[in-house]
Short mmCIF file of C-alpha atoms in Angstrom, two decimals:
data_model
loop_
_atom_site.label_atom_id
_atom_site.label_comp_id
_atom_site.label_asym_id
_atom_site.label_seq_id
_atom_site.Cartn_x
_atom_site.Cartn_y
_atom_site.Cartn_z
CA UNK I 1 -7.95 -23.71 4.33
CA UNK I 2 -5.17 -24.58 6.57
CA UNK I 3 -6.50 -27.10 8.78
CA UNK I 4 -3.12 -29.10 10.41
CA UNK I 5 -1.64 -26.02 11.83
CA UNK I 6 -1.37 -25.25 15.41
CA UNK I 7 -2.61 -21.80 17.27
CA UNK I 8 1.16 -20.33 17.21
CA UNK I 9 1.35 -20.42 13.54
CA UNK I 10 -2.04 -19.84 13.32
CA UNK I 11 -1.79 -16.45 15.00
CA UNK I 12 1.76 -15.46 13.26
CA UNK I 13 0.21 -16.46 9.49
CA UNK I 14 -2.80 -13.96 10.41
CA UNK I 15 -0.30 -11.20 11.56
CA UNK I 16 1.88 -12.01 8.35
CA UNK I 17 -0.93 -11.80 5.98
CA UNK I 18 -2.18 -8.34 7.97
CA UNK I 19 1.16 -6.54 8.04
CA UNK I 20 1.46 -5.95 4.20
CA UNK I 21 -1.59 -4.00 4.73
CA UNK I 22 0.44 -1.27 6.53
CA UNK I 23 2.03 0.41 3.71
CA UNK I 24 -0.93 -0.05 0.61
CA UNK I 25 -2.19 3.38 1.67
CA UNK I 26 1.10 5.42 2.57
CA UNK I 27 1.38 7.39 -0.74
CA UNK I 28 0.85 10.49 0.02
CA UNK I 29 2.01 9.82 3.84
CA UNK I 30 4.38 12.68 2.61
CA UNK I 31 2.05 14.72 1.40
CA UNK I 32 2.95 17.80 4.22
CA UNK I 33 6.00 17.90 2.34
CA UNK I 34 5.25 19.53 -0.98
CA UNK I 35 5.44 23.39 0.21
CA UNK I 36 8.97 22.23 1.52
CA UNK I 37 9.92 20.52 -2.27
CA UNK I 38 8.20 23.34 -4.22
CA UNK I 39 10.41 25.83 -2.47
CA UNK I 40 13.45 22.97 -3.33
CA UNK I 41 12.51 22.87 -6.73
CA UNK I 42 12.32 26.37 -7.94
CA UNK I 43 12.42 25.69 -11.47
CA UNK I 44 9.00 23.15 -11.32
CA UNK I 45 5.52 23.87 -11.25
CA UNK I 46 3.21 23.00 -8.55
CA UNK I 47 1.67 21.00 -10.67
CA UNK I 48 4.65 19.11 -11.35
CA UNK I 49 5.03 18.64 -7.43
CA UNK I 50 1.81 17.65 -6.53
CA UNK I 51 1.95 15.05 -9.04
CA UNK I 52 4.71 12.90 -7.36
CA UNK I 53 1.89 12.20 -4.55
CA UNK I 54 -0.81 11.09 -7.32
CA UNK I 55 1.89 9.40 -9.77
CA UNK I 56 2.00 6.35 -7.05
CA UNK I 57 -2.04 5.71 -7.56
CA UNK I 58 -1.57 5.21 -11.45
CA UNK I 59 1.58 2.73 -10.81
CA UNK I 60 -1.16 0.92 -8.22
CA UNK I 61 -3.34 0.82 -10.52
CA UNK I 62 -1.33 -0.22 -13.48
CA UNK I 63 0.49 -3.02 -11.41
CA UNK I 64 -3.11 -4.18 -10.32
CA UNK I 65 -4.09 -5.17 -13.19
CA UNK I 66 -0.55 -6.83 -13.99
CA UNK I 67 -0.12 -8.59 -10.79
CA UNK I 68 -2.63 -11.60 -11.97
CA UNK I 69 -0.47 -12.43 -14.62
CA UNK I 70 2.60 -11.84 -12.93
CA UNK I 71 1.02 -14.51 -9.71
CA UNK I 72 0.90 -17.23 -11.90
CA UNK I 73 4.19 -17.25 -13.29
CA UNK I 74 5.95 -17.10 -9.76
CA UNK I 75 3.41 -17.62 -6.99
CA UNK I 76 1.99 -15.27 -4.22
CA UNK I 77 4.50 -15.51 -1.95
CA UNK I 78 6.86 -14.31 -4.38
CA UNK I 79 4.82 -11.90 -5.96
CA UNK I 80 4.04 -10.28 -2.07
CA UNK I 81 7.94 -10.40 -1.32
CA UNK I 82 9.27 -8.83 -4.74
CA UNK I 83 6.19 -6.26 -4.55
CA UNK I 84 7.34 -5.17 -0.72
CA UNK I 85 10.96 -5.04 -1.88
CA UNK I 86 10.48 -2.62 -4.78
CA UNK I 87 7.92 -0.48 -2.51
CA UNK I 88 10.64 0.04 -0.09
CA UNK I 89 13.77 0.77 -2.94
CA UNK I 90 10.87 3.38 -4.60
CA UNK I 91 9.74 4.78 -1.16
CA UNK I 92 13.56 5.38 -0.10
CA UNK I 93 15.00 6.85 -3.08
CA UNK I 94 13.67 10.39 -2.82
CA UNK I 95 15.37 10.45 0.62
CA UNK I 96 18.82 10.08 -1.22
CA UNK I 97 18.57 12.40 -4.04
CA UNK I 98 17.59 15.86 -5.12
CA UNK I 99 17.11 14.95 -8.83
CA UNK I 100 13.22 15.46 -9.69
CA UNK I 101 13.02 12.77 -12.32
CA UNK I 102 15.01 10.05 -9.84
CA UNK I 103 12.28 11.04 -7.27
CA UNK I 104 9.62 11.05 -10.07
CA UNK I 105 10.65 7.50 -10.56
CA UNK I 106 10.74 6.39 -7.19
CA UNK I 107 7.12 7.17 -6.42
CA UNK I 108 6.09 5.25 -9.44
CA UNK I 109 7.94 2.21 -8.15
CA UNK I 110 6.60 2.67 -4.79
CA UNK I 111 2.76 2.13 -6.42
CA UNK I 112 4.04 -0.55 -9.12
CA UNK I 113 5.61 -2.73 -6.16
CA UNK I 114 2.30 -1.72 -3.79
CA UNK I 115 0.12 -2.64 -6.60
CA UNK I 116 1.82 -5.71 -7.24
CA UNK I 117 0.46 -7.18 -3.90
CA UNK I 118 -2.15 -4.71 -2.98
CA UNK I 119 -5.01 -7.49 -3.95
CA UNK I 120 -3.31 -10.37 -2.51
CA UNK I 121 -3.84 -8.28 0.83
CA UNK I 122 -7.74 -9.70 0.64
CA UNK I 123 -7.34 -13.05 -1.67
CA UNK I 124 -4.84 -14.78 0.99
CA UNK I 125 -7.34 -13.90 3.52
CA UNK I 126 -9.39 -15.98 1.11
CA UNK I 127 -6.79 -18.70 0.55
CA UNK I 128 -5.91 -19.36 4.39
CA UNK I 129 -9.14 -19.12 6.09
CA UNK I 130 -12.99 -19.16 6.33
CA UNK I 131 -16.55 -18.13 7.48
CA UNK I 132 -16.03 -15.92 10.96
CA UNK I 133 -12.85 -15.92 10.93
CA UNK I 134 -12.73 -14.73 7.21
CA UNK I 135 -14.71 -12.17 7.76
CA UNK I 136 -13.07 -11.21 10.77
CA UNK I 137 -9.92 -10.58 8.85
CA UNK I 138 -10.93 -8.85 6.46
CA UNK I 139 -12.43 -6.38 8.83
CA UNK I 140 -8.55 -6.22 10.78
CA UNK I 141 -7.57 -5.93 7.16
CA UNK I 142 -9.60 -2.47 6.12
CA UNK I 143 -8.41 -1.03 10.03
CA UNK I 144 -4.85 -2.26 9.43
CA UNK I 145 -4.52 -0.40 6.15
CA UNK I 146 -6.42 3.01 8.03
CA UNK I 147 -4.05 2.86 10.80
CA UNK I 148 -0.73 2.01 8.38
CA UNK I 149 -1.37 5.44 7.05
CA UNK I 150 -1.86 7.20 9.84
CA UNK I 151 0.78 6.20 11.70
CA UNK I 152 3.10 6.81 8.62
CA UNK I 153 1.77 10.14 8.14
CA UNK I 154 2.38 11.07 11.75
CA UNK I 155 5.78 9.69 11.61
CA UNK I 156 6.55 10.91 8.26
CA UNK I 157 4.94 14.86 9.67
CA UNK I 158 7.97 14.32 12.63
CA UNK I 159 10.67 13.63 10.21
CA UNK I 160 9.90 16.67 8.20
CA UNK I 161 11.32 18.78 10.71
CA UNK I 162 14.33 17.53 9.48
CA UNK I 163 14.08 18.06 5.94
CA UNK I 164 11.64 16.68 3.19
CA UNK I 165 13.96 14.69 2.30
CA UNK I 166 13.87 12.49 5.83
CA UNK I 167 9.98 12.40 5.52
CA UNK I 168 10.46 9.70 2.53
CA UNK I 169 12.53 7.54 5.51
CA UNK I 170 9.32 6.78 6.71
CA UNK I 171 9.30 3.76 4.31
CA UNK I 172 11.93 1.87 6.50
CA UNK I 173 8.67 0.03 8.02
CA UNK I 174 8.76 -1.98 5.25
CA UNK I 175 11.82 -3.90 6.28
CA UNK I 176 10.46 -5.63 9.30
CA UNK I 177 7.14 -6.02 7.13
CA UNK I 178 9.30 -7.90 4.86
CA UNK I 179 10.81 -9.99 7.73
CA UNK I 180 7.44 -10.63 9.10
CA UNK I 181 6.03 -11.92 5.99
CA UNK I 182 8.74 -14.28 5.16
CA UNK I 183 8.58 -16.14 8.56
CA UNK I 184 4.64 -16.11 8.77
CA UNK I 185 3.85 -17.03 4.79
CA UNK I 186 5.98 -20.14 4.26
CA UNK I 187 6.65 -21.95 1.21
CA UNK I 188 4.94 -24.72 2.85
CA UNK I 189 1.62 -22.85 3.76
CA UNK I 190 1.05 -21.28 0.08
CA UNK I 191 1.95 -25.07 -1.14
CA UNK I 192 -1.05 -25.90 1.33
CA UNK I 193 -3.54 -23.42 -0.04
CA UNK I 194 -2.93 -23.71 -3.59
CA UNK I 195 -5.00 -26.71 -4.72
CA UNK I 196 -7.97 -24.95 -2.92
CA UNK I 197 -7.43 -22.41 -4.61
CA UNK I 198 -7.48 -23.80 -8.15
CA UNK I 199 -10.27 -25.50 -7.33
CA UNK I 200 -12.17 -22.45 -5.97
CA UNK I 201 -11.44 -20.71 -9.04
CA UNK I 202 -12.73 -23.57 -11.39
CA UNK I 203 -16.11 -23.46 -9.19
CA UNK I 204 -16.63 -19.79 -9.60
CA UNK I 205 -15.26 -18.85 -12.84
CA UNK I 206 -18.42 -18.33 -14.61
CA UNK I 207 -19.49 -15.87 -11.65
CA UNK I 208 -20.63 -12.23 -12.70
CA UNK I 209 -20.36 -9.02 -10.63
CA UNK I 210 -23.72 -7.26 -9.54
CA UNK I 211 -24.56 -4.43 -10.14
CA UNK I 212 -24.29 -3.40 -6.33
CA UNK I 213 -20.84 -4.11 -6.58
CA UNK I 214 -20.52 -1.95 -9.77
CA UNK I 215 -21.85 0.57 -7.68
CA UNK I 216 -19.88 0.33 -5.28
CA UNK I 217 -16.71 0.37 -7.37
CA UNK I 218 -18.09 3.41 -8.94
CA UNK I 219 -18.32 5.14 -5.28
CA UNK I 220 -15.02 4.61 -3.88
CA UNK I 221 -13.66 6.04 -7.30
CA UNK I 222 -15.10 9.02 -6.72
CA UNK I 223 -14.55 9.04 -2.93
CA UNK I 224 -10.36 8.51 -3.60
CA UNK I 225 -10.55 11.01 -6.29
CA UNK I 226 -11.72 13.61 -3.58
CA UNK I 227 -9.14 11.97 -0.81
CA UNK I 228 -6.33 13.08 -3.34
CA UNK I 229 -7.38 15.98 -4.36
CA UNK I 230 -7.05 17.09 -0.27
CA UNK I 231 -4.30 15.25 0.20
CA UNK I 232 -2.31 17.44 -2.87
CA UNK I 233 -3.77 20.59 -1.50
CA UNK I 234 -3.88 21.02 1.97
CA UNK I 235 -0.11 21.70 2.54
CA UNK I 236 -0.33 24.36 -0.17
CA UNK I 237 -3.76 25.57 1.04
CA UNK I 238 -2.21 25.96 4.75
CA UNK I 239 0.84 27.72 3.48
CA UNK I 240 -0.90 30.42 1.03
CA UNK I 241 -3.55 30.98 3.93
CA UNK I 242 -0.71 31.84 5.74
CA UNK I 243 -1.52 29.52 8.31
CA UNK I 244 1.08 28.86 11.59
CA UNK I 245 1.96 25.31 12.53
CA UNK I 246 1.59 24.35 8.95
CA UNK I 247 3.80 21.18 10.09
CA UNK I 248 0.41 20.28 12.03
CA UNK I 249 -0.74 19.08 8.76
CA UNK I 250 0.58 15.38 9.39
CA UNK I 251 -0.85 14.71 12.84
CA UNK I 252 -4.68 16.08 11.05
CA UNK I 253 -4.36 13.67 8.29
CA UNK I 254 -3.47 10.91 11.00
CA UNK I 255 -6.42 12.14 12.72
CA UNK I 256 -8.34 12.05 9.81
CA UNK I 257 -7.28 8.39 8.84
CA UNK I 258 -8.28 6.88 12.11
#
């Protein structure tokens, strides 16, 4: 735990550590845009479209389980810089292109660069701090993640009525996030925590998970499965119902979020 530093950089390491929770929800921020890209892309099936919303959680997923492997070989810091960077080239490319397999690919390197620091969000909570003020953050953490997504998706709902193509611009936020984590998450601080950490690991390595946890890994599968399966339909739910203000779709999912 960082003991030696003073309230300023107290405060900014806590904000640094919480902004890269913005964007780990955000996938299908742009999820009021698939009537607008089915009627782009004439030639695909809805299927096909809806699947560039739920490609993201399998990249997550994949880079997840990666990430570990990837955090020892070039430290967290790293790892939570290079994941933000390809997040933000994957969330920006469909803005730039009309080629289905270009966008295809950008979504998946929006979840591989989101997975690659989505459990870091938590473990340098771990790292940097302890008992209230632990728990505290972690707390901030879960809330900064809800209201990342529902701002995007409110943001990314205005930008539609420019295209679907300026919804995906809704990714810029990643920049200052970027910025912010840099300045906050020094060198010096994950120098700090990593002896702890090592240490930590050694004393717990041997630790099983409970089978409360189990279940509760077993819920929240099921509970995202459902969140997708809305998130992929109600834009094409609202538009075969016929519905008016369909573009009213983003401010209900921000609603929903918070």
């Amino acid at each position: 735990m960082l003991k030696s530093s003073t309230s300023f950089q107290n405060v900014r390491l806590k904000v640094a550590i919480l902004c890269i929770s913005l964007t780990i929800q955000t996938a299908g921020a742009v999820a009021a845009a698939v009537p607008a890209m089915i009627d782009s892309f004439a030639n695909r099936s809805t299927t096909e479209i809806q699947s560039l919303l739920t490609i993201p959680s399998f990249s997550i997923m994949l880079f997840i389980i990666l990430s570990s492997g990837i955090i020892k070989y070039i430290g967290k810091r790293n790892t939570v810089l290079i994941g933000l960077t390809i997040a933000l080239l994957g969330g920006l490319l469909p803005a730039f292109t009309s080629n289905f397999y270009l966008i295809l690919l950008g979504r998946f390197l929006f979840g591989a660069g989101t997975g690659l620091y989505n459990s870091l969000t938590i473990s340098l909570i771990g790292d940097c701090f302890e008992r209230d003020e632990q728990q505290n953050l972690i707390g901030l953490q879960s809330a900064t993640a809800a209201l990342g997504n529902s701002v995007a998706t409110f943001i990314a709902g205005l930008l539609l009525s420019v295209n679907w193509h300026s919804s995906f611009l809704v990714y810029l936020a990643i920049i200052p996030m970027i910025i912010i984590f840099s300045l906050g998450y020094t060198k010096r601080i994950e120098k700090e925590t990593s002896v702890e950490v090592k240490n930590d690991t050694v004393a717990h390595v041997n630790k099983k998970l409970s089978p409360a946890v189990l279940l509760g890994i077993f819920t929240l599968f099921f509970f995202f499965v459902s969140v997708i399966v809305m998130l992929t339909s109600s834009a094409l739910a609202i538009q075969q119902l016929g519905l008016a203000h369909s573009e009213l779709l983003s401010l209900a999912l921000s609603v929903a979020g918070i």
